Amino acid sequence: MHTVWKGAISFGLVHVPVKMFSATEDKDVSLRYIHKACGSPLSYVRKCPVCDKEVAWEEIGKGYEYEKGKFVIFGKDELDALTEESTKNITILDFVDLKDIDPIYFQKTYYLSPDQAGAGAYRLLMEAMRQTGKIGVAKISIRSKSSLAAIRVLENCLSIETMFYPDEIRPISQVPSLPEAGVVNDKELDMAKLLISQLSTPFEPEKYTDDYRQRMLDLIASKVAGEEIRIAPARQQTNVIDLMAALQASIEAVQHIPSDPGTPAAAATKPRKTAGGRKKAAAKASGESAAGAKTDGSAAVNGEAAPLTSPASVIPPKPKRRSAKSKQTVS
């Protein structure tokens, strides 16, 4: 069992070190909310409606709404200062008879076991309560909540049951549609009392079972056996998929770009020539022009003879785009 509280029982000048364990457990079959479309479980998000974003735990505080939409905020230190020093003590205020306490006051039951070297005092308190038939009414604080409590003997163990305070019990007068006091038919009353007598038996808690829970477990088992199950899909890694899509789109875009040697981008890809490289290119161009010259010492330009120029003048200029208006036939 998991220890939920540690402290001591105090009555008079006697202190009994104890540890507290939950005596009950919730065995309800827990069902989660599922998205019907894909079978994924839904999660609850702590979202601020004003900032429109999810809020981390470290950004969450506590406040009291004293008017609609108006809150007073408390810091952790302020709330801790309200906690009394006696939170580690179960202080027994009175010893009473169990029959004097209406079950409406009881909340949750815990087991108490001796802690450290408190076995002797624990045994003494338990035996004294057993022989006197009394239970102790005490005060205890669990998780910053103060409660009344009833300490009593269960077999060979001390138990403690948290209780509501009297002002937490709603008055019966608030219950609507209660029948008014009136005369009951004697024959009907006798028949009812006879029926109660026939159904009366010693309390045997083990014979009572949770039929709904058992039917739910049977239904779950049958669905699993029949493979009537939905597997929640894995969450998509959106960052990876977006990156791959972007790369693929980039490749396709590059493949569809037409090559245009006349564009500035194409011209920029040509290597730049140095001064020495330009001289070699000029000499090469001069040699090619001389080899293709006519015997009369002229070169053919558009079918006409033109005089040869010096090597420096035959460097071909970079091609320029000309408009339709500027295009003319050289005569």
Coordinates of C-alpha atoms in Angstrom, one line a residue:
M1 CA 0.0 0.0 0.0
H2 CA 1.0 3.6 -0.7
T3 CA 1.4 5.8 2.4
V4 CA -0.8 8.8 2.0
W5 CA -0.1 10.6 5.3
K6 CA 2.3 10.4 8.2
G7 CA 1.9 11.9 11.6
A8 CA 0.7 11.0 15.1
I9 CA -2.5 10.4 17.0
S10 CA -2.6 12.6 20.1
F11 CA -5.0 12.2 23.0
G12 CA -4.1 14.0 26.3
L13 CA -0.4 13.8 26.6
V14 CA -0.1 10.5 24.6
H15 CA 1.3 10.6 21.0
V16 CA 1.0 7.5 18.8
P17 CA 3.2 7.8 15.6
V18 CA 1.1 6.4 12.7
K19 CA 1.1 6.0 8.9
M20 CA -2.1 6.3 6.9
F21 CA -3.1 4.1 4.0
S22 CA -6.2 4.2 1.8
A23 CA -8.7 1.5 2.9
T24 CA -10.8 1.6 -0.3
E25 CA -10.1 1.7 -4.1
D26 CA -12.2 2.7 -7.0
K27 CA -12.7 -0.3 -9.3
D28 CA -15.0 1.4 -11.9
V29 CA -14.1 0.5 -15.5
S30 CA -12.6 3.7 -16.8
L31 CA -13.6 4.7 -20.3
R32 CA -11.8 7.4 -22.3
Y33 CA -13.2 9.8 -24.9
I34 CA -12.3 8.6 -28.4
H35 CA -12.4 10.4 -31.7
K36 CA -14.8 8.2 -33.7
A37 CA -13.3 9.2 -37.1
C38 CA -9.8 7.8 -36.4
G39 CA -10.0 6.0 -33.0
S40 CA -7.5 8.3 -31.2
P41 CA -8.0 9.1 -27.5
L42 CA -8.8 12.8 -26.8
S43 CA -6.7 14.8 -24.3
Y44 CA -7.7 17.7 -22.1
V45 CA -5.8 20.9 -22.8
R46 CA -5.3 23.7 -20.2
K47 CA -5.9 26.6 -22.5
C48 CA -6.3 30.3 -21.7
P49 CA -9.4 31.6 -23.6
V50 CA -7.9 35.2 -23.6
C51 CA -4.3 34.4 -24.6
D52 CA -5.5 31.6 -26.9
K53 CA -2.6 29.3 -26.0
E54 CA -2.0 26.2 -23.8
V55 CA -0.8 27.0 -20.3
A56 CA 2.0 25.1 -18.6
W57 CA 1.7 24.0 -15.0
E58 CA 4.3 26.4 -13.8
E59 CA 2.2 29.3 -15.1
I60 CA -0.9 28.2 -13.2
G61 CA -1.9 29.8 -9.9
K62 CA -5.0 29.6 -7.7
G63 CA -7.7 32.2 -7.2
Y64 CA -11.1 32.7 -5.7
E65 CA -14.0 34.1 -7.7
Y66 CA -15.7 36.6 -5.3
E67 CA -17.7 38.1 -8.2
K68 CA -18.5 37.0 -11.7
G69 CA -15.2 37.3 -13.6
K70 CA -13.4 38.9 -10.6
F71 CA -10.7 36.9 -8.7
V72 CA -8.4 37.3 -5.8
I73 CA -5.1 35.4 -6.5
F74 CA -3.1 33.5 -4.0
G75 CA 0.6 32.6 -4.0
K76 CA 1.9 29.3 -2.8
D77 CA 3.5 30.9 0.2
E78 CA 0.2 32.5 1.2
L79 CA -1.6 29.2 1.1
D80 CA 1.2 27.4 3.0
A81 CA 1.0 30.1 5.7
L82 CA -2.6 29.1 6.3
T83 CA -1.7 25.5 7.1
E84 CA -1.6 25.0 10.8
E85 CA 1.4 23.4 12.6
S86 CA -0.9 20.6 13.8
T87 CA -1.3 19.2 10.2
K88 CA 0.9 16.2 11.2
N89 CA -1.3 15.4 14.2
I90 CA -4.6 13.6 14.5
T91 CA -6.0 15.3 17.6
I92 CA -8.7 13.3 19.3
L93 CA -11.3 15.8 20.7
D94 CA -13.8 13.4 22.3
F95 CA -14.7 9.7 22.6
V96 CA -18.3 8.9 21.6
D97 CA -20.4 5.9 20.8
L98 CA -20.5 4.8 17.2
K99 CA -24.3 4.6 17.1
D100 CA -24.5 8.3 17.9
I101 CA -22.9 9.2 14.5
D102 CA -25.2 9.2 11.5
P103 CA -23.6 7.5 8.4
I104 CA -24.3 10.7 6.4
Y105 CA -21.2 12.2 8.1
F106 CA -18.7 9.6 6.8
Q107 CA -16.6 10.2 3.7
K108 CA -13.6 8.0 3.2
T109 CA -11.9 5.3 5.2
Y110 CA -8.2 4.9 5.9
Y111 CA -6.1 2.3 7.7
L112 CA -3.6 3.4 10.4
S113 CA -0.4 1.5 11.2
P114 CA 2.2 2.2 13.9
D115 CA 5.2 4.2 12.7
Q116 CA 8.7 4.1 14.0
A117 CA 8.7 2.9 17.7
G118 CA 5.0 3.6 18.2
A119 CA 3.8 -0.1 18.3
G120 CA 3.4 -0.1 22.1
A121 CA 1.3 3.1 22.2
Y122 CA -0.7 2.0 19.2
R123 CA -1.6 -1.3 20.8
L124 CA -2.5 0.4 24.1
L125 CA -4.9 2.9 22.3
M126 CA -6.5 0.1 20.2
E127 CA -7.2 -2.2 23.2
A128 CA -8.6 0.6 25.3
M129 CA -11.0 1.6 22.6
R130 CA -12.0 -2.0 22.0
Q131 CA -12.9 -2.6 25.6
T132 CA -14.7 0.6 26.2
G133 CA -16.6 0.4 22.9
K134 CA -15.9 4.0 22.1
I135 CA -14.6 5.7 19.0
G136 CA -12.6 8.9 18.9
V137 CA -13.7 12.1 17.1
A138 CA -10.7 13.9 15.9
K139 CA -9.4 16.7 13.5
I140 CA -7.1 16.0 10.7
S141 CA -5.7 17.9 7.7
I142 CA -5.0 15.9 4.5
R143 CA -3.6 17.7 1.4
S144 CA -4.4 21.1 3.0
K145 CA -8.0 20.2 3.7
S146 CA -9.2 20.1 7.3
S147 CA -11.7 17.4 8.2
L148 CA -13.4 15.8 11.1
A149 CA -12.6 12.2 11.6
A150 CA -13.7 9.1 13.5
I151 CA -11.1 6.7 14.8
R152 CA -12.3 3.2 15.5
V153 CA -11.1 -0.4 15.8
L154 CA -11.4 -2.7 12.8
E155 CA -10.3 -6.2 13.7
N156 CA -6.7 -5.8 14.7
C157 CA -6.2 -2.4 13.1
L158 CA -7.1 1.2 13.9
S159 CA -9.0 2.9 11.1
I160 CA -9.9 6.5 10.6
E161 CA -12.9 7.8 8.6
T162 CA -13.0 11.4 7.4
M163 CA -16.2 13.2 8.1
F164 CA -18.1 16.2 6.9
Y165 CA -18.5 19.2 9.2
P166 CA -22.1 19.9 10.2
D167 CA -22.4 22.9 8.0
E168 CA -21.4 20.8 5.0
I169 CA -24.5 18.6 5.5
R170 CA -27.5 20.0 3.5
P171 CA -30.7 20.3 5.5
I172 CA -33.5 17.9 4.7
S173 CA -35.9 20.9 4.4
Q174 CA -34.2 21.6 1.0
V175 CA -35.4 18.3 -0.5
P176 CA -38.4 19.0 -2.8
S177 CA -41.6 17.0 -3.0
L178 CA -41.3 15.2 0.3
P179 CA -44.7 13.6 1.4
E180 CA -46.4 15.2 4.4
A181 CA -47.0 13.2 7.6
G182 CA -50.2 11.3 7.4
V183 CA -52.0 8.1 8.5
V184 CA -50.7 4.8 7.0
N185 CA -53.0 1.9 6.4
D186 CA -52.5 -0.6 9.2
K187 CA -52.8 -3.7 6.9
E188 CA -50.4 -2.3 4.4
L189 CA -48.0 -1.5 7.2
D190 CA -48.2 -5.0 8.6
M191 CA -47.5 -6.5 5.1
A192 CA -44.5 -4.2 4.7
K193 CA -43.1 -5.1 8.1
L194 CA -43.6 -8.8 7.3
L195 CA -41.7 -8.4 4.0
I196 CA -38.8 -6.6 5.8
S197 CA -38.7 -9.4 8.4
Q198 CA -38.5 -12.1 5.7
L199 CA -35.6 -10.2 3.9
S200 CA -33.7 -9.6 7.1
T201 CA -30.3 -11.4 7.4
P202 CA -26.9 -10.8 8.9
F203 CA -24.7 -8.5 6.8
E204 CA -22.4 -10.5 4.5
P205 CA -20.6 -7.9 2.3
E206 CA -18.9 -10.6 0.2
K207 CA -22.1 -11.7 -1.4
Y208 CA -22.7 -8.2 -3.0
T209 CA -21.0 -7.7 -6.4
D210 CA -20.9 -4.9 -8.9
D211 CA -23.0 -6.4 -11.7
Y212 CA -22.6 -3.5 -14.1
R213 CA -18.8 -3.6 -13.8
Q214 CA -18.8 -7.4 -14.5
R215 CA -21.0 -6.9 -17.6
M216 CA -18.7 -4.2 -18.8
L217 CA -15.6 -6.4 -18.3
D218 CA -17.3 -9.3 -20.2
L219 CA -18.2 -7.0 -23.0
I220 CA -14.6 -5.7 -23.3
A221 CA -13.3 -9.3 -23.3
S222 CA -15.7 -10.3 -26.0
K223 CA -14.8 -7.4 -28.2
V224 CA -11.1 -8.1 -27.8
A225 CA -11.6 -11.8 -28.6
G226 CA -13.6 -10.9 -31.6
E227 CA -11.1 -8.3 -32.7
E228 CA -13.7 -5.5 -32.6
I229 CA -10.9 -3.1 -31.8
R230 CA -9.7 0.2 -33.1
I231 CA -6.0 1.0 -33.1
A232 CA -5.2 4.7 -32.7
P233 CA -3.0 5.8 -35.6
A234 CA 0.4 7.1 -34.8
R235 CA 0.7 10.9 -34.8
Q236 CA 2.2 12.2 -38.0
Q237 CA 5.6 13.8 -37.9
T238 CA 4.5 17.0 -39.6
N239 CA 8.0 18.6 -39.6
V240 CA 9.6 15.7 -41.5
I241 CA 6.7 15.3 -44.0
D242 CA 6.7 19.1 -44.7
L243 CA 10.5 19.0 -45.3
M244 CA 10.3 16.1 -47.7
A245 CA 7.4 17.8 -49.6
A246 CA 9.4 21.0 -49.8
L247 CA 12.5 19.2 -51.2
Q248 CA 10.4 17.3 -53.7
A249 CA 8.7 20.5 -54.9
S250 CA 12.1 22.2 -55.2
I251 CA 13.4 19.4 -57.4
E252 CA 10.4 19.4 -59.6
A253 CA 10.6 23.2 -60.0
V254 CA 14.3 23.0 -61.0
Q255 CA 13.5 20.3 -63.6
H256 CA 10.9 22.5 -65.3
I257 CA 13.0 25.7 -65.6
P258 CA 13.8 26.2 -69.4
S259 CA 17.4 27.0 -70.3
D260 CA 17.9 30.5 -71.8
P261 CA 21.5 31.3 -72.6
G262 CA 20.6 34.9 -73.3
T263 CA 19.3 35.6 -69.8
P264 CA 21.5 37.3 -67.2
A265 CA 21.4 34.2 -65.1
A266 CA 22.9 32.1 -67.9
A267 CA 25.4 34.7 -68.7
A268 CA 26.5 34.9 -65.0
T269 CA 27.3 31.2 -65.1
K270 CA 30.1 31.8 -67.7
P271 CA 33.6 32.1 -66.2
R272 CA 35.1 35.5 -66.2
K273 CA 38.2 36.0 -68.2
T274 CA 41.3 37.7 -66.8
A275 CA 43.4 40.3 -68.8
G276 CA 45.8 37.5 -69.9
G277 CA 42.9 35.4 -71.0
R278 CA 41.5 38.2 -73.1
K279 CA 44.8 38.7 -74.9
K280 CA 45.0 35.0 -75.8
A281 CA 41.4 35.0 -77.0
A282 CA 42.1 38.1 -79.1
A283 CA 45.2 36.4 -80.7
K284 CA 43.2 33.2 -81.4
A285 CA 40.4 35.2 -83.0
S286 CA 42.9 37.2 -85.1
G287 CA 44.5 33.9 -86.3
E288 CA 41.1 32.5 -87.3
S289 CA 40.2 35.7 -89.1
A290 CA 43.5 35.7 -91.1
A291 CA 43.0 32.0 -92.1
G292 CA 39.5 32.7 -93.4
A293 CA 40.5 36.0 -95.3
K294 CA 40.3 36.3 -99.1
T295 CA 43.3 36.7 -101.3
D296 CA 42.6 40.4 -101.9
G297 CA 43.3 41.1 -98.2
S298 CA 39.7 41.5 -97.1
A299 CA 37.3 39.5 -95.0
A300 CA 33.7 38.6 -96.0
V301 CA 31.1 40.4 -94.0
N302 CA 27.5 39.6 -95.1
G303 CA 28.8 38.8 -98.6
E304 CA 30.9 42.0 -99.0
A305 CA 34.6 42.6 -98.6
A306 CA 35.8 44.4 -95.6
P307 CA 39.3 45.5 -94.7
L308 CA 41.1 43.5 -92.0
T309 CA 41.7 45.3 -88.8
S310 CA 44.3 45.0 -86.1
P311 CA 44.2 42.0 -83.7
A312 CA 42.9 44.2 -80.9
S313 CA 39.9 45.3 -83.0
V314 CA 38.6 41.8 -83.8
I315 CA 37.6 40.9 -80.2
P316 CA 33.9 40.1 -80.7
P317 CA 31.6 42.2 -78.5
K318 CA 29.2 40.5 -76.1
P319 CA 25.9 39.8 -77.7
K320 CA 23.2 42.3 -76.9
R321 CA 19.5 42.0 -77.2
R322 CA 18.1 44.2 -80.0
S323 CA 14.5 45.3 -80.3
A324 CA 12.6 44.6 -83.5
K325 CA 12.8 48.2 -84.5
S326 CA 16.7 48.2 -84.4
K327 CA 17.1 45.1 -86.6
Q328 CA 18.4 46.0 -90.0
T329 CA 20.0 44.1 -92.9
V330 CA 23.6 45.0 -93.6
S331 CA 23.9 45.9 -97.2

